[in-house]
Amino acid sequence: MVELRHLKTLSALRDAGSLVEAAERVHLTQSALSHQIKDLEDRLNCSLFIRKTKPICFTSAGQRLLTLADEILPMIRNTERDIARLAGGEAGRLNLCIECHSCFDWLMPTIDHFRQHWPEIELDLSSGFSFQPLPALARGDLDLVITSDPEPRNGITYIPLFTYESRLAISKQHRLMARRFIHPEDLAQETLITYPVEHQRLDIFNHFLDEAGVEPQTIRTAELTIMMLQLVASGRGVAALPNWALHEYIQREYIASKPLGEKGIWCTLYAAIRDDQKDAEFMVDFLNTAKDISFRNLTGIKTA
């Protein structure tokens, strides 16, 4: 009566919190997803969640199936991974570089999980502060680059991981606290705190300031996200960061954040890989693990 697709659907529904987002995660239309759930409820002769609740509230039967999903789905994933290793029979290399410098919240758990299941893969990690990662990927010096700024290159494929909102972090006492959203001109008199990379690699310049022809009054750099947010909280400047990176600090009321523009700025994070490695089993598993952990741990992201 209960199939694997049902367990995957219920797990996605719990993690996403809505039918629309869950449908995107399992690659179904919302109508098809609703039909699948209704079909399962008819088979079991009971409801699995309470309609029109937000977040979704599961019934006792729904909770029992979620417990089963949490037991069965990882076992299947591990078995598929083991079979892939046995079929491949070769060690490999995964040299990573991140251009998204606030990505450690999900990247470190992903790497830890990957190491446990692919111990024969040589893994290394670097940041893109001091060199251009994409040319290094094309040369073969790197195997995967995490970036929000895809550049068309022969032999390189960009796999979308998720979509996020870039927001402006400000102190709780900042003059912009009363604004519903930020205009580019609002930053002309501000100190903008950024990572130490070229402006063209930063979302706030690419998608907000450059289009309006606006330059901040001063630019200050910091290598660590926590350092940037300490400066913001102290009133030393403002910073544009992904919504998930700001969530914990906003919850603790250290800082506040505002949308960039009336509709906000939404960007997509990609994994850039060479075409000759996109079908490698360990690479596919790393990307799937990254997506799973991101949607489990990060607040405010959406399916790309």
Coordinates of C-alpha atoms in Angstrom, one line a residue:
M1 CA 0.0 0.0 0.0
V2 CA 2.8 2.4 0.9
E3 CA 5.4 3.0 -1.8
L4 CA 8.8 4.7 -1.7
R5 CA 7.4 7.7 -3.7
H6 CA 4.8 8.2 -0.9
L7 CA 7.6 8.4 1.7
K8 CA 9.6 10.8 -0.4
T9 CA 6.6 13.0 -0.9
L10 CA 5.7 13.1 2.8
S11 CA 9.3 13.8 3.7
A12 CA 9.4 16.7 1.2
L13 CA 6.1 18.0 2.4
R14 CA 7.4 18.1 6.0
D15 CA 10.7 19.8 5.1
A16 CA 9.2 22.3 2.7
G17 CA 6.2 23.2 4.8
S18 CA 3.9 23.8 1.8
L19 CA 2.4 21.8 -1.1
V20 CA 3.8 24.2 -3.7
E21 CA 7.4 23.9 -2.5
A22 CA 7.1 20.1 -1.8
A23 CA 5.9 19.6 -5.4
E24 CA 8.9 21.4 -6.8
R25 CA 11.3 19.3 -4.7
V26 CA 9.9 16.0 -5.9
H27 CA 9.5 17.3 -9.5
L28 CA 5.7 17.1 -9.7
T29 CA 2.9 19.6 -10.3
Q30 CA 1.0 20.6 -7.3
S31 CA -2.1 18.9 -8.7
A32 CA -0.2 15.6 -9.2
L33 CA 1.2 15.8 -5.6
S34 CA -2.2 16.4 -4.1
H35 CA -3.6 13.5 -6.1
Q36 CA -0.8 11.2 -4.9
I37 CA -1.4 12.1 -1.3
K38 CA -5.2 11.7 -1.6
D39 CA -4.7 8.3 -3.3
L40 CA -2.5 7.2 -0.3
E41 CA -5.0 8.5 2.2
D42 CA -7.8 6.5 0.4
R43 CA -5.6 3.4 0.5
L44 CA -5.0 3.8 4.2
N45 CA -8.5 5.1 4.9
C46 CA -7.2 8.0 7.1
S47 CA -5.9 11.5 6.8
L48 CA -2.2 12.1 6.9
F49 CA -2.2 15.9 7.6
I50 CA -4.6 18.6 8.6
R51 CA -5.5 20.8 5.6
K52 CA -5.0 24.6 5.7
T53 CA -2.5 24.6 8.5
K54 CA 0.8 26.5 8.3
P55 CA 3.2 25.0 9.1
I56 CA 1.7 21.7 8.0
C57 CA 0.4 19.7 10.9
F58 CA 0.6 15.9 10.4
T59 CA -1.9 13.5 12.0
S60 CA -0.7 10.5 14.1
A61 CA -0.8 8.4 10.9
G62 CA 1.2 10.9 9.0
Q63 CA 3.8 11.1 11.8
R64 CA 4.1 7.3 11.8
L65 CA 4.8 7.4 8.0
L66 CA 7.4 10.2 8.5
T67 CA 9.2 8.0 11.1
L68 CA 9.2 5.2 8.5
A69 CA 10.5 7.6 5.9
D70 CA 13.3 8.7 8.2
E71 CA 14.3 5.1 8.6
I72 CA 13.9 3.7 5.1
L73 CA 15.0 6.5 2.8
P74 CA 18.6 6.9 4.3
M75 CA 19.0 3.1 4.1
I76 CA 18.1 3.1 0.4
R77 CA 20.4 6.1 -0.3
N78 CA 23.2 4.3 1.5
T79 CA 22.6 1.1 -0.4
E80 CA 22.6 2.9 -3.8
R81 CA 25.8 4.6 -2.7
D82 CA 27.5 1.3 -1.8
I83 CA 26.5 -0.2 -5.1
A84 CA 27.8 2.7 -7.0
R85 CA 31.2 2.4 -5.3
L86 CA 31.3 -1.3 -6.0
A87 CA 30.4 -0.7 -9.7
G88 CA 33.0 2.1 -10.0
G89 CA 35.8 0.4 -8.3
E90 CA 38.1 3.4 -8.5
A91 CA 39.2 6.1 -6.2
G92 CA 38.7 9.7 -7.2
R93 CA 39.4 13.3 -6.3
L94 CA 37.1 16.2 -5.3
N95 CA 38.8 19.5 -4.9
L96 CA 36.2 22.1 -3.9
C97 CA 36.3 25.9 -4.0
I98 CA 33.6 28.2 -2.6
E99 CA 32.9 31.7 -4.0
C100 CA 29.9 31.8 -1.7
H101 CA 31.7 32.7 1.5
S102 CA 28.8 32.3 3.8
C103 CA 28.2 28.7 2.7
F104 CA 29.8 26.9 5.6
D105 CA 26.5 26.4 7.4
W106 CA 25.6 23.7 4.9
L107 CA 28.9 22.9 3.2
M108 CA 30.6 21.5 6.3
P109 CA 27.8 19.0 7.2
T110 CA 27.8 18.0 3.5
I111 CA 31.5 17.3 3.5
D112 CA 31.4 15.4 6.8
H113 CA 28.6 13.2 5.4
F114 CA 30.4 12.7 2.1
R115 CA 33.6 11.6 3.8
Q116 CA 31.8 8.9 5.8
H117 CA 30.3 7.4 2.7
W118 CA 33.2 8.0 0.2
P119 CA 36.3 7.5 2.2
E120 CA 38.4 6.6 -0.9
I121 CA 37.7 10.0 -2.5
E122 CA 40.5 12.5 -1.9
L123 CA 38.8 15.7 -0.8
D124 CA 40.2 19.2 -0.5
L125 CA 38.6 22.6 0.1
S126 CA 39.7 26.2 -0.6
S127 CA 38.1 29.6 -0.9
G128 CA 38.2 31.9 -3.9
F129 CA 39.5 35.0 -2.2
S130 CA 42.9 35.0 -3.8
F131 CA 42.4 33.5 -7.3
Q132 CA 39.8 33.0 -10.0
P133 CA 38.2 29.6 -9.4
L134 CA 36.4 29.1 -12.7
P135 CA 39.5 29.2 -14.9
A136 CA 41.1 26.8 -12.4
L137 CA 38.1 24.5 -12.7
A138 CA 38.4 24.5 -16.5
R139 CA 42.1 23.7 -16.3
G140 CA 41.4 20.7 -14.0
D141 CA 43.0 22.2 -10.9
L142 CA 39.6 22.1 -9.2
D143 CA 36.7 19.7 -9.6
L144 CA 33.8 21.7 -8.2
V145 CA 33.1 25.5 -7.6
I146 CA 30.2 26.8 -5.5
T147 CA 29.2 30.1 -7.1
S148 CA 26.2 32.4 -7.6
D149 CA 27.8 34.0 -10.7
P150 CA 27.8 31.5 -13.5
E151 CA 30.0 32.4 -16.5
P152 CA 29.4 30.5 -19.8
R153 CA 32.5 28.4 -20.4
N154 CA 33.1 25.5 -22.8
G155 CA 33.1 22.2 -20.9
I156 CA 31.6 23.6 -17.7
T157 CA 28.1 22.6 -16.4
Y158 CA 26.2 24.6 -13.8
I159 CA 24.0 22.6 -11.5
P160 CA 21.5 24.7 -9.5
L161 CA 21.4 23.9 -5.8
F162 CA 18.8 26.4 -4.4
T163 CA 17.6 30.0 -4.7
Y164 CA 18.1 32.5 -1.9
E165 CA 17.3 36.1 -1.1
S166 CA 20.1 38.6 -0.7
R167 CA 19.2 41.1 2.1
L168 CA 20.8 44.1 3.6
A169 CA 21.9 43.6 7.2
I170 CA 21.7 46.8 9.4
S171 CA 22.0 47.6 13.1
K172 CA 18.8 47.8 15.2
Q173 CA 19.4 51.5 15.6
H174 CA 20.1 52.3 11.9
R175 CA 18.4 55.2 10.1
L176 CA 17.0 52.7 7.5
M177 CA 15.1 50.7 10.1
A178 CA 11.9 52.5 9.3
R179 CA 12.2 51.6 5.6
R180 CA 10.1 48.8 4.2
F181 CA 12.7 48.0 1.6
I182 CA 16.0 49.6 0.5
H183 CA 16.6 51.8 -2.6
P184 CA 20.0 51.8 -4.3
E185 CA 20.4 55.5 -3.5
D186 CA 20.0 54.7 0.3
L187 CA 23.5 53.2 0.2
A188 CA 25.3 56.2 -1.4
Q189 CA 26.0 57.5 2.1
E190 CA 26.8 54.1 3.7
T191 CA 29.9 52.0 4.5
L192 CA 29.3 48.7 2.8
I193 CA 31.0 45.7 4.4
T194 CA 31.8 43.0 1.9
Y195 CA 34.0 39.9 1.5
P196 CA 37.5 40.7 0.0
V197 CA 36.6 39.9 -3.6
E198 CA 36.1 41.8 -6.8
H199 CA 32.8 43.8 -7.0
Q200 CA 31.6 41.8 -10.0
R201 CA 31.5 38.7 -7.9
L202 CA 29.1 40.2 -5.3
D203 CA 25.3 40.0 -5.6
I204 CA 24.7 43.5 -4.3
F205 CA 26.8 45.1 -7.1
N206 CA 25.7 42.7 -9.9
H207 CA 21.9 42.9 -9.2
F208 CA 21.4 46.1 -7.3
L209 CA 23.9 48.9 -7.3
D210 CA 25.5 48.7 -10.7
E211 CA 22.1 48.8 -12.5
A212 CA 21.3 52.1 -10.7
G213 CA 24.8 53.5 -11.1
V214 CA 25.2 53.9 -7.4
E215 CA 28.5 53.5 -5.4
P216 CA 28.5 53.2 -1.6
Q217 CA 30.4 56.0 0.2
T218 CA 33.0 53.6 1.6
I219 CA 33.7 49.9 1.2
R220 CA 35.2 47.9 4.0
T221 CA 36.1 44.2 3.8
A222 CA 36.1 41.3 6.2
E223 CA 36.8 37.6 5.5
L224 CA 34.4 36.1 8.0
T225 CA 30.6 36.4 8.0
I226 CA 30.5 36.6 11.8
M227 CA 33.1 39.5 11.7
M228 CA 30.9 41.3 9.1
L229 CA 27.8 41.0 11.3
Q230 CA 29.7 42.1 14.4
L231 CA 30.6 45.3 12.6
V232 CA 27.0 45.7 11.4
A233 CA 25.6 45.3 14.9
S234 CA 28.1 47.9 16.2
G235 CA 26.9 50.4 13.6
R236 CA 30.1 50.4 11.6
G237 CA 28.4 49.7 8.3
V238 CA 25.9 47.6 6.4
A239 CA 26.3 44.3 4.6
A240 CA 24.4 42.3 1.9
L241 CA 24.2 38.6 2.8
P242 CA 22.0 35.6 2.0
N243 CA 18.9 35.3 4.1
W244 CA 20.0 32.0 5.6
A245 CA 23.2 33.5 6.9
L246 CA 21.3 36.3 8.7
H247 CA 18.5 34.1 10.2
E248 CA 20.3 33.2 13.4
Y249 CA 21.4 36.7 14.2
I250 CA 18.0 38.2 13.5
Q251 CA 16.4 35.6 15.7
R252 CA 18.7 36.6 18.5
E253 CA 17.9 40.3 17.8
Y254 CA 21.5 41.2 17.2
I255 CA 20.7 42.9 13.8
A256 CA 17.8 43.6 11.5
S257 CA 17.6 43.1 7.7
K258 CA 15.7 44.7 4.8
P259 CA 14.9 43.6 1.3
L260 CA 17.0 45.1 -1.5
G261 CA 14.3 46.7 -3.7
E262 CA 10.6 46.4 -3.5
K263 CA 10.6 42.8 -4.8
G264 CA 13.8 41.8 -3.2
I265 CA 16.8 40.2 -4.9
W266 CA 16.7 36.5 -5.4
C267 CA 19.8 34.7 -6.6
T268 CA 20.6 31.0 -7.4
L269 CA 23.6 29.2 -6.0
Y270 CA 25.2 26.7 -8.4
A271 CA 27.7 23.9 -8.4
A272 CA 30.0 24.3 -11.4
I273 CA 31.6 21.1 -12.6
R274 CA 33.4 19.9 -15.7
D275 CA 31.3 18.0 -18.2
D276 CA 33.5 15.0 -18.0
Q277 CA 32.7 14.6 -14.3
K278 CA 29.0 15.4 -14.1
D279 CA 28.0 11.7 -14.3
A280 CA 30.6 10.4 -11.8
E281 CA 28.7 8.6 -9.1
F282 CA 30.6 10.4 -6.2
M283 CA 29.9 13.8 -7.8
V284 CA 26.2 13.0 -8.2
D285 CA 26.0 11.9 -4.6
F286 CA 27.8 14.9 -3.3
L287 CA 25.4 17.3 -5.1
N288 CA 22.3 15.3 -3.9
T289 CA 23.7 15.4 -0.4
A290 CA 24.3 19.1 -0.6
K291 CA 20.7 19.8 -1.7
D292 CA 19.3 17.5 1.0
I293 CA 21.3 19.1 3.8
S294 CA 20.7 22.7 2.6
F295 CA 16.9 22.3 2.5
R296 CA 17.0 20.6 5.9
N297 CA 19.1 23.2 7.6
L298 CA 18.7 26.6 5.9
T299 CA 15.8 28.9 6.4
G300 CA 14.3 30.9 3.6
I301 CA 15.7 29.1 0.6
K302 CA 13.7 27.8 -2.4
T303 CA 14.0 25.2 -5.1
A304 CA 16.0 26.5 -8.0

